[in-house]
mmCIF file with all atom_site columns, C-alpha atoms in Angstrom:
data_model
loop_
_atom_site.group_PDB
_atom_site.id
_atom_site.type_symbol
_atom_site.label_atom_id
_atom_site.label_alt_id
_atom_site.label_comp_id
_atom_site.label_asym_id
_atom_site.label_entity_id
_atom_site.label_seq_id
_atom_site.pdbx_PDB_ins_code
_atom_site.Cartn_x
_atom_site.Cartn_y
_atom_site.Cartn_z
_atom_site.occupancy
_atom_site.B_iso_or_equiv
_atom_site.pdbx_formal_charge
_atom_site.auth_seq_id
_atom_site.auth_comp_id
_atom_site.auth_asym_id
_atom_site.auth_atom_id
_atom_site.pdbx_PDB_model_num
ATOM 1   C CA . UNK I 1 1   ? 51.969 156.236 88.794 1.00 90.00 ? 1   UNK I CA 1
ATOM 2   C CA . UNK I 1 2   ? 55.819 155.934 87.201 1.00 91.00 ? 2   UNK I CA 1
ATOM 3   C CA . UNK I 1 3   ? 55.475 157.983 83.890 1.00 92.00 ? 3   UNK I CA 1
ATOM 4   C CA . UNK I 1 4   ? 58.258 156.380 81.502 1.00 93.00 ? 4   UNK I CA 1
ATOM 5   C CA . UNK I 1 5   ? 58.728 159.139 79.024 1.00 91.00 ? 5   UNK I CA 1
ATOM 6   C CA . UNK I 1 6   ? 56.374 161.031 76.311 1.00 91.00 ? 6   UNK I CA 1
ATOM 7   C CA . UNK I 1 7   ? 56.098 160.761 72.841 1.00 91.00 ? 7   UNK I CA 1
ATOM 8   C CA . UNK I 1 8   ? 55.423 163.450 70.452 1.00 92.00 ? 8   UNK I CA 1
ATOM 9   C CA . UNK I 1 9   ? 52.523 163.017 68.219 1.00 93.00 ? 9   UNK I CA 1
ATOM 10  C CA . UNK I 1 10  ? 53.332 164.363 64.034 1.00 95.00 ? 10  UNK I CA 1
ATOM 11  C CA . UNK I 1 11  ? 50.653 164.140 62.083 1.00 95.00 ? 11  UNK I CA 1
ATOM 12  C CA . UNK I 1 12  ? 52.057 163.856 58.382 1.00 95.00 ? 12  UNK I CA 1
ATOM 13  C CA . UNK I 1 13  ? 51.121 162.969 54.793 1.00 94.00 ? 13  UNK I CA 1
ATOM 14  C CA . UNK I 1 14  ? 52.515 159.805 53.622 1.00 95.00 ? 14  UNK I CA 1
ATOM 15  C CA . UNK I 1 15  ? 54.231 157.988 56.458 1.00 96.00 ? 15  UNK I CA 1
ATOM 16  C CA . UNK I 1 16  ? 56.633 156.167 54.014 1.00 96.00 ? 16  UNK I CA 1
ATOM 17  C CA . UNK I 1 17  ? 58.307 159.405 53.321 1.00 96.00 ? 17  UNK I CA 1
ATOM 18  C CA . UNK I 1 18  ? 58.436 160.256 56.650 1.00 97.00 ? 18  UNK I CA 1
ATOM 19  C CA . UNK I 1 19  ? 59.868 157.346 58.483 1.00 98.00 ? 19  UNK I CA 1
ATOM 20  C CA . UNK I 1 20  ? 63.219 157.261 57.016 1.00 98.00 ? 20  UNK I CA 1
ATOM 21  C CA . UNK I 1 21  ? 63.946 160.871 57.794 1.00 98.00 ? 21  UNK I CA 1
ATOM 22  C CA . UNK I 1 22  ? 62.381 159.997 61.635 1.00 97.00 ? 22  UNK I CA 1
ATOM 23  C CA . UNK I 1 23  ? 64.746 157.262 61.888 1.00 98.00 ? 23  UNK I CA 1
ATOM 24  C CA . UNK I 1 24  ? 67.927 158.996 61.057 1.00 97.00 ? 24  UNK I CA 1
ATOM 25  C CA . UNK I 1 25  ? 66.821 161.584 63.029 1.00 96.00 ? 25  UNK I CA 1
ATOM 26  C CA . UNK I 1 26  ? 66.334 159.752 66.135 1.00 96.00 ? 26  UNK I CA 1
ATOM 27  C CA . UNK I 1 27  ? 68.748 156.917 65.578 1.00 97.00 ? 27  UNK I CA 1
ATOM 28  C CA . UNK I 1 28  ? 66.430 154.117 65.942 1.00 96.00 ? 28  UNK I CA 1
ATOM 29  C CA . UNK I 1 29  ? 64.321 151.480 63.766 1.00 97.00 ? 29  UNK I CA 1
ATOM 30  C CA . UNK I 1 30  ? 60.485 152.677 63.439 1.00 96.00 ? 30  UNK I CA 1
ATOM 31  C CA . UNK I 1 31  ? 57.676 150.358 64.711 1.00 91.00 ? 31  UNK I CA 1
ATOM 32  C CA . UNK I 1 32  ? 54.825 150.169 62.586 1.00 93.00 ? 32  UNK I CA 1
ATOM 33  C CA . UNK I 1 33  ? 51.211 149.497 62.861 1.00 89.00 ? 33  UNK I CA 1
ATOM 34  C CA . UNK I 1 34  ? 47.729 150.096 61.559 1.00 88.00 ? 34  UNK I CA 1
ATOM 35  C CA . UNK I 1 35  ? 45.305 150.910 64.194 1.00 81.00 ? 35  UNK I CA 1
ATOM 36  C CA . UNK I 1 36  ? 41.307 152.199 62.531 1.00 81.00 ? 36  UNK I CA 1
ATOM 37  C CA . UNK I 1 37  ? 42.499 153.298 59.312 1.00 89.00 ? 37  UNK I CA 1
ATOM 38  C CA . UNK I 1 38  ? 45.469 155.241 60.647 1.00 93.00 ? 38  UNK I CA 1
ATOM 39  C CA . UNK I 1 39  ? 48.784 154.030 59.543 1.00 95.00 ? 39  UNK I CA 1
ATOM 40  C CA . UNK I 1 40  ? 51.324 154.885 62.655 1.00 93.00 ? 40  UNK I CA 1
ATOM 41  C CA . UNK I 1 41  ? 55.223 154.894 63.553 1.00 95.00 ? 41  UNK I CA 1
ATOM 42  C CA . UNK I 1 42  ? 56.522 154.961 66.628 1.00 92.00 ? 42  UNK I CA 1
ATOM 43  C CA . UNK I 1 43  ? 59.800 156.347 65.871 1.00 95.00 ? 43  UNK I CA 1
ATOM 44  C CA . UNK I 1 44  ? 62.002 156.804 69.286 1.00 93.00 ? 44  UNK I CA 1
ATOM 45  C CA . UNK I 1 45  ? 60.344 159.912 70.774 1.00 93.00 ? 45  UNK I CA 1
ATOM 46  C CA . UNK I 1 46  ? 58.136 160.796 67.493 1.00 95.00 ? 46  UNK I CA 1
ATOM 47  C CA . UNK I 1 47  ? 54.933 159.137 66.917 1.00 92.00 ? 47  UNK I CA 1
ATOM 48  C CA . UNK I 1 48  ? 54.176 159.416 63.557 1.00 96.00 ? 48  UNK I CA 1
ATOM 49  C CA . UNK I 1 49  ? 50.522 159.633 62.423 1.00 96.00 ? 49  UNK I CA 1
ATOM 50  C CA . UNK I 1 50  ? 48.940 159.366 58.483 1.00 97.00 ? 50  UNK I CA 1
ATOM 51  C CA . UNK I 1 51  ? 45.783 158.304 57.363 1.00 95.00 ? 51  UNK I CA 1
ATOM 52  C CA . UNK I 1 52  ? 42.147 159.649 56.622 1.00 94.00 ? 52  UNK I CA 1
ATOM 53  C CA . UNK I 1 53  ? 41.492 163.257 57.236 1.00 92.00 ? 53  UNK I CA 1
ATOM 54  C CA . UNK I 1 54  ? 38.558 162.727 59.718 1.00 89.00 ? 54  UNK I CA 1
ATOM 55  C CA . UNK I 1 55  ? 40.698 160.283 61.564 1.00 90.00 ? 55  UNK I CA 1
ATOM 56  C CA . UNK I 1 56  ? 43.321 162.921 62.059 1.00 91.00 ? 56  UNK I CA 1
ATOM 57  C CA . UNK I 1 57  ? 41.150 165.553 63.201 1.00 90.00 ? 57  UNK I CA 1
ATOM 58  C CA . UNK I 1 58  ? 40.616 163.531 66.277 1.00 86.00 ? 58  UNK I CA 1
ATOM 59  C CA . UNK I 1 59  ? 44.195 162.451 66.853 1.00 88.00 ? 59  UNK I CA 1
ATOM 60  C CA . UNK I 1 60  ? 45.207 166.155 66.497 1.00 92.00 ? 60  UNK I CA 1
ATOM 61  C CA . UNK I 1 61  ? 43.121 166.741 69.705 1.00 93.00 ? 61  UNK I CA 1
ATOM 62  C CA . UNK I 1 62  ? 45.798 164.156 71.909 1.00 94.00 ? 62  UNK I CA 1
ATOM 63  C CA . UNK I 1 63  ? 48.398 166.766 73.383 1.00 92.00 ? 63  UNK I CA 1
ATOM 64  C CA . UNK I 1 64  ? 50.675 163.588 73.737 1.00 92.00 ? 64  UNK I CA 1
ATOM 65  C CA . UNK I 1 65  ? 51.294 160.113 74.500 1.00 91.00 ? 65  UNK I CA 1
ATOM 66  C CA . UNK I 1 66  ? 52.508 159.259 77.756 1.00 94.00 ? 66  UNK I CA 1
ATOM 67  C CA . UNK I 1 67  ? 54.366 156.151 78.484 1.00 93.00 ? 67  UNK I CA 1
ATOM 68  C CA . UNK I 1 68  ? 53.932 155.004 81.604 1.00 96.00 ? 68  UNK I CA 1
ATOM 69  C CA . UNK I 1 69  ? 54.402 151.458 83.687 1.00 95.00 ? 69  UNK I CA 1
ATOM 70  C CA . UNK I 1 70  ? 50.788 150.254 83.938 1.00 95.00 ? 70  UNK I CA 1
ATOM 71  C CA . UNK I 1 71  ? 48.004 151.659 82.715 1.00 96.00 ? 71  UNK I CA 1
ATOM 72  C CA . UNK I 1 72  ? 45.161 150.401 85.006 1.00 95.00 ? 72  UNK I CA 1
ATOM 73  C CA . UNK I 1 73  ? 47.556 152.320 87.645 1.00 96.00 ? 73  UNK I CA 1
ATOM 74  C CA . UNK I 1 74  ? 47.376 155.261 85.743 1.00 97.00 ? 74  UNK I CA 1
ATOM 75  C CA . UNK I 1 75  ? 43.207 154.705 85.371 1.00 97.00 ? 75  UNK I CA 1
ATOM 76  C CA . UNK I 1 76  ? 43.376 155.077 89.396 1.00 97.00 ? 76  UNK I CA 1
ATOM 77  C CA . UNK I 1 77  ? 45.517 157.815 89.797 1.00 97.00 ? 77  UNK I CA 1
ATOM 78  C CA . UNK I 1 78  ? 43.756 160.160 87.159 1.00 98.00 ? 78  UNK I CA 1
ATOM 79  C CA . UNK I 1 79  ? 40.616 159.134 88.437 1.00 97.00 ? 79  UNK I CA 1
ATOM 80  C CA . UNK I 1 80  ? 41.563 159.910 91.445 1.00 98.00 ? 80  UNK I CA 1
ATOM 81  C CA . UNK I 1 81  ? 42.957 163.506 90.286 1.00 97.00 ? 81  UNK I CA 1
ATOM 82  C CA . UNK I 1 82  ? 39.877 164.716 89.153 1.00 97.00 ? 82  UNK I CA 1
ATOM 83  C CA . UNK I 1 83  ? 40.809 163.237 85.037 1.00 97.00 ? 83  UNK I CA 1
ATOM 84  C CA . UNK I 1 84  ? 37.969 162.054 83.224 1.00 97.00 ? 84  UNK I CA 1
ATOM 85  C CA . UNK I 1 85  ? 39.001 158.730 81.012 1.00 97.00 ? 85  UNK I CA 1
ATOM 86  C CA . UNK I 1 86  ? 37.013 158.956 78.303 1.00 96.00 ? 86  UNK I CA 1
ATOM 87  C CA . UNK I 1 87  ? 38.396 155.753 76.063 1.00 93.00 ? 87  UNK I CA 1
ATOM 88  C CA . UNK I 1 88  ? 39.956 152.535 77.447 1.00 88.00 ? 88  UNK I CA 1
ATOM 89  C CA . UNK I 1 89  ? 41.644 151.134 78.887 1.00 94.00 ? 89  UNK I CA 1
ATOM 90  C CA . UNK I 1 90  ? 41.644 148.978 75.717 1.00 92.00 ? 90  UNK I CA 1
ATOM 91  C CA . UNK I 1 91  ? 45.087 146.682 74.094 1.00 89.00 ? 91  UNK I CA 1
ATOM 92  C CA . UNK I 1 92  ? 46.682 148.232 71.124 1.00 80.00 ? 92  UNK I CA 1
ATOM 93  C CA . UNK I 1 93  ? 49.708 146.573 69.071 1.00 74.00 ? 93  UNK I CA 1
ATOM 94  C CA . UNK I 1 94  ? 52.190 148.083 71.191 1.00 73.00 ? 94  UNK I CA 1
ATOM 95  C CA . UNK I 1 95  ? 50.446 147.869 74.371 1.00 84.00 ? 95  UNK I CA 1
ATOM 96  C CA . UNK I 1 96  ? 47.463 149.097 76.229 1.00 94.00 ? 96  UNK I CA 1
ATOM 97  C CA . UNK I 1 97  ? 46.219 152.932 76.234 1.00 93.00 ? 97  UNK I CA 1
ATOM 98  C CA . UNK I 1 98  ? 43.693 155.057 77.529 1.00 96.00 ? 98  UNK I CA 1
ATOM 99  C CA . UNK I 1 99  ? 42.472 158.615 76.863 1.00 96.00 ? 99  UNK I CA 1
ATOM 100 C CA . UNK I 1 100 ? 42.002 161.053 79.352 1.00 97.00 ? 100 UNK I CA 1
ATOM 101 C CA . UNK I 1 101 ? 40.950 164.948 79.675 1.00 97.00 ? 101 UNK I CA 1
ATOM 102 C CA . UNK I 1 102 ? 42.278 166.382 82.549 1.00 97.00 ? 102 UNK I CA 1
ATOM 103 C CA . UNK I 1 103 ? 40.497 168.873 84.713 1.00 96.00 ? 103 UNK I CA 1
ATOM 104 C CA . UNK I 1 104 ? 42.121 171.752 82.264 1.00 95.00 ? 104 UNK I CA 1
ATOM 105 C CA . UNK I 1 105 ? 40.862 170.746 79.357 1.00 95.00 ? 105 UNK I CA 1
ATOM 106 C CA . UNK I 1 106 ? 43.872 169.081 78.044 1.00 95.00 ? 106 UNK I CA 1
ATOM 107 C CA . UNK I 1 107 ? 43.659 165.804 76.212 1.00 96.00 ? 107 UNK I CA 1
ATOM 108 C CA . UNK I 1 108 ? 46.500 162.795 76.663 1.00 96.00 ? 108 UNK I CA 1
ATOM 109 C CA . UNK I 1 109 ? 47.018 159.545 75.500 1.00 94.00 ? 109 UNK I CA 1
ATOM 110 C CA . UNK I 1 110 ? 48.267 156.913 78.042 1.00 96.00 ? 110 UNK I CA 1
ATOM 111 C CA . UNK I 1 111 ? 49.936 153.887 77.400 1.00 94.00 ? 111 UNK I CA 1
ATOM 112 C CA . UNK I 1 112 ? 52.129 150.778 78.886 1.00 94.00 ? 112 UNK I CA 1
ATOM 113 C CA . UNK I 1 113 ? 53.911 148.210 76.787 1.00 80.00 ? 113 UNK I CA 1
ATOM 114 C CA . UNK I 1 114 ? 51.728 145.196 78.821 1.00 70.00 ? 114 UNK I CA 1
ATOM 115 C CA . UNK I 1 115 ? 49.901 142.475 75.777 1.00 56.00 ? 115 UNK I CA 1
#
């Protein structure tokens, strides 16, 4: 499995505020999208987060998102590692993700940039 890079998650309270301050910081344009309620920027390596409370809660749990080159590759290879994928692999906006809990606990998000 080729893991491209992370991002890292920020959880904030009105994404229109943030963004601008994101993108100076990182240099780059933010790509947005609305995905169950939650209102999201992927901001170079900052994934910005805002939307209902309950929503959040459950994002909060994600350690990270992981970019890597194919994501039914990276189904295989957690699988295989003992991972437990407990959502997707399922097409987003910006790709296709998946949610796994490795065998300590810890929760990550997956994705590839494939439609």
């Amino acid at each position: 499995m080729e893991i491209l890079g992370t991002s890292l998650r920020v959880c904030v309270d009105d994404l229109e505020t943030a963004v601008p301050f994101y993108e100076r910081l990182a240099g780059t344009e933010a790509l947005q999208f609305e995905r169950g309620g939650v209102k999201v920027a992927a901001v170079g390596c900052f994934l910005l987060m805002s939307g209902p409370e309950a929503e959040l809660e459950v994002l909060r749990k994600v350690a990270a998102t992981i970019a890597v080159a194919d994501v039914d590759e990276a189904h295989r290879v957690l699988t295989e590692l003992g991972a437990r994928v407990v959502a997707g692999p399922v097409a987003t906006p910006a790709g296709r993700n998946l949610i796994a809990v490795h065998p300590d606990g810890a929760v990550y998000e997956y994705v590839d940039r494939r439609g």
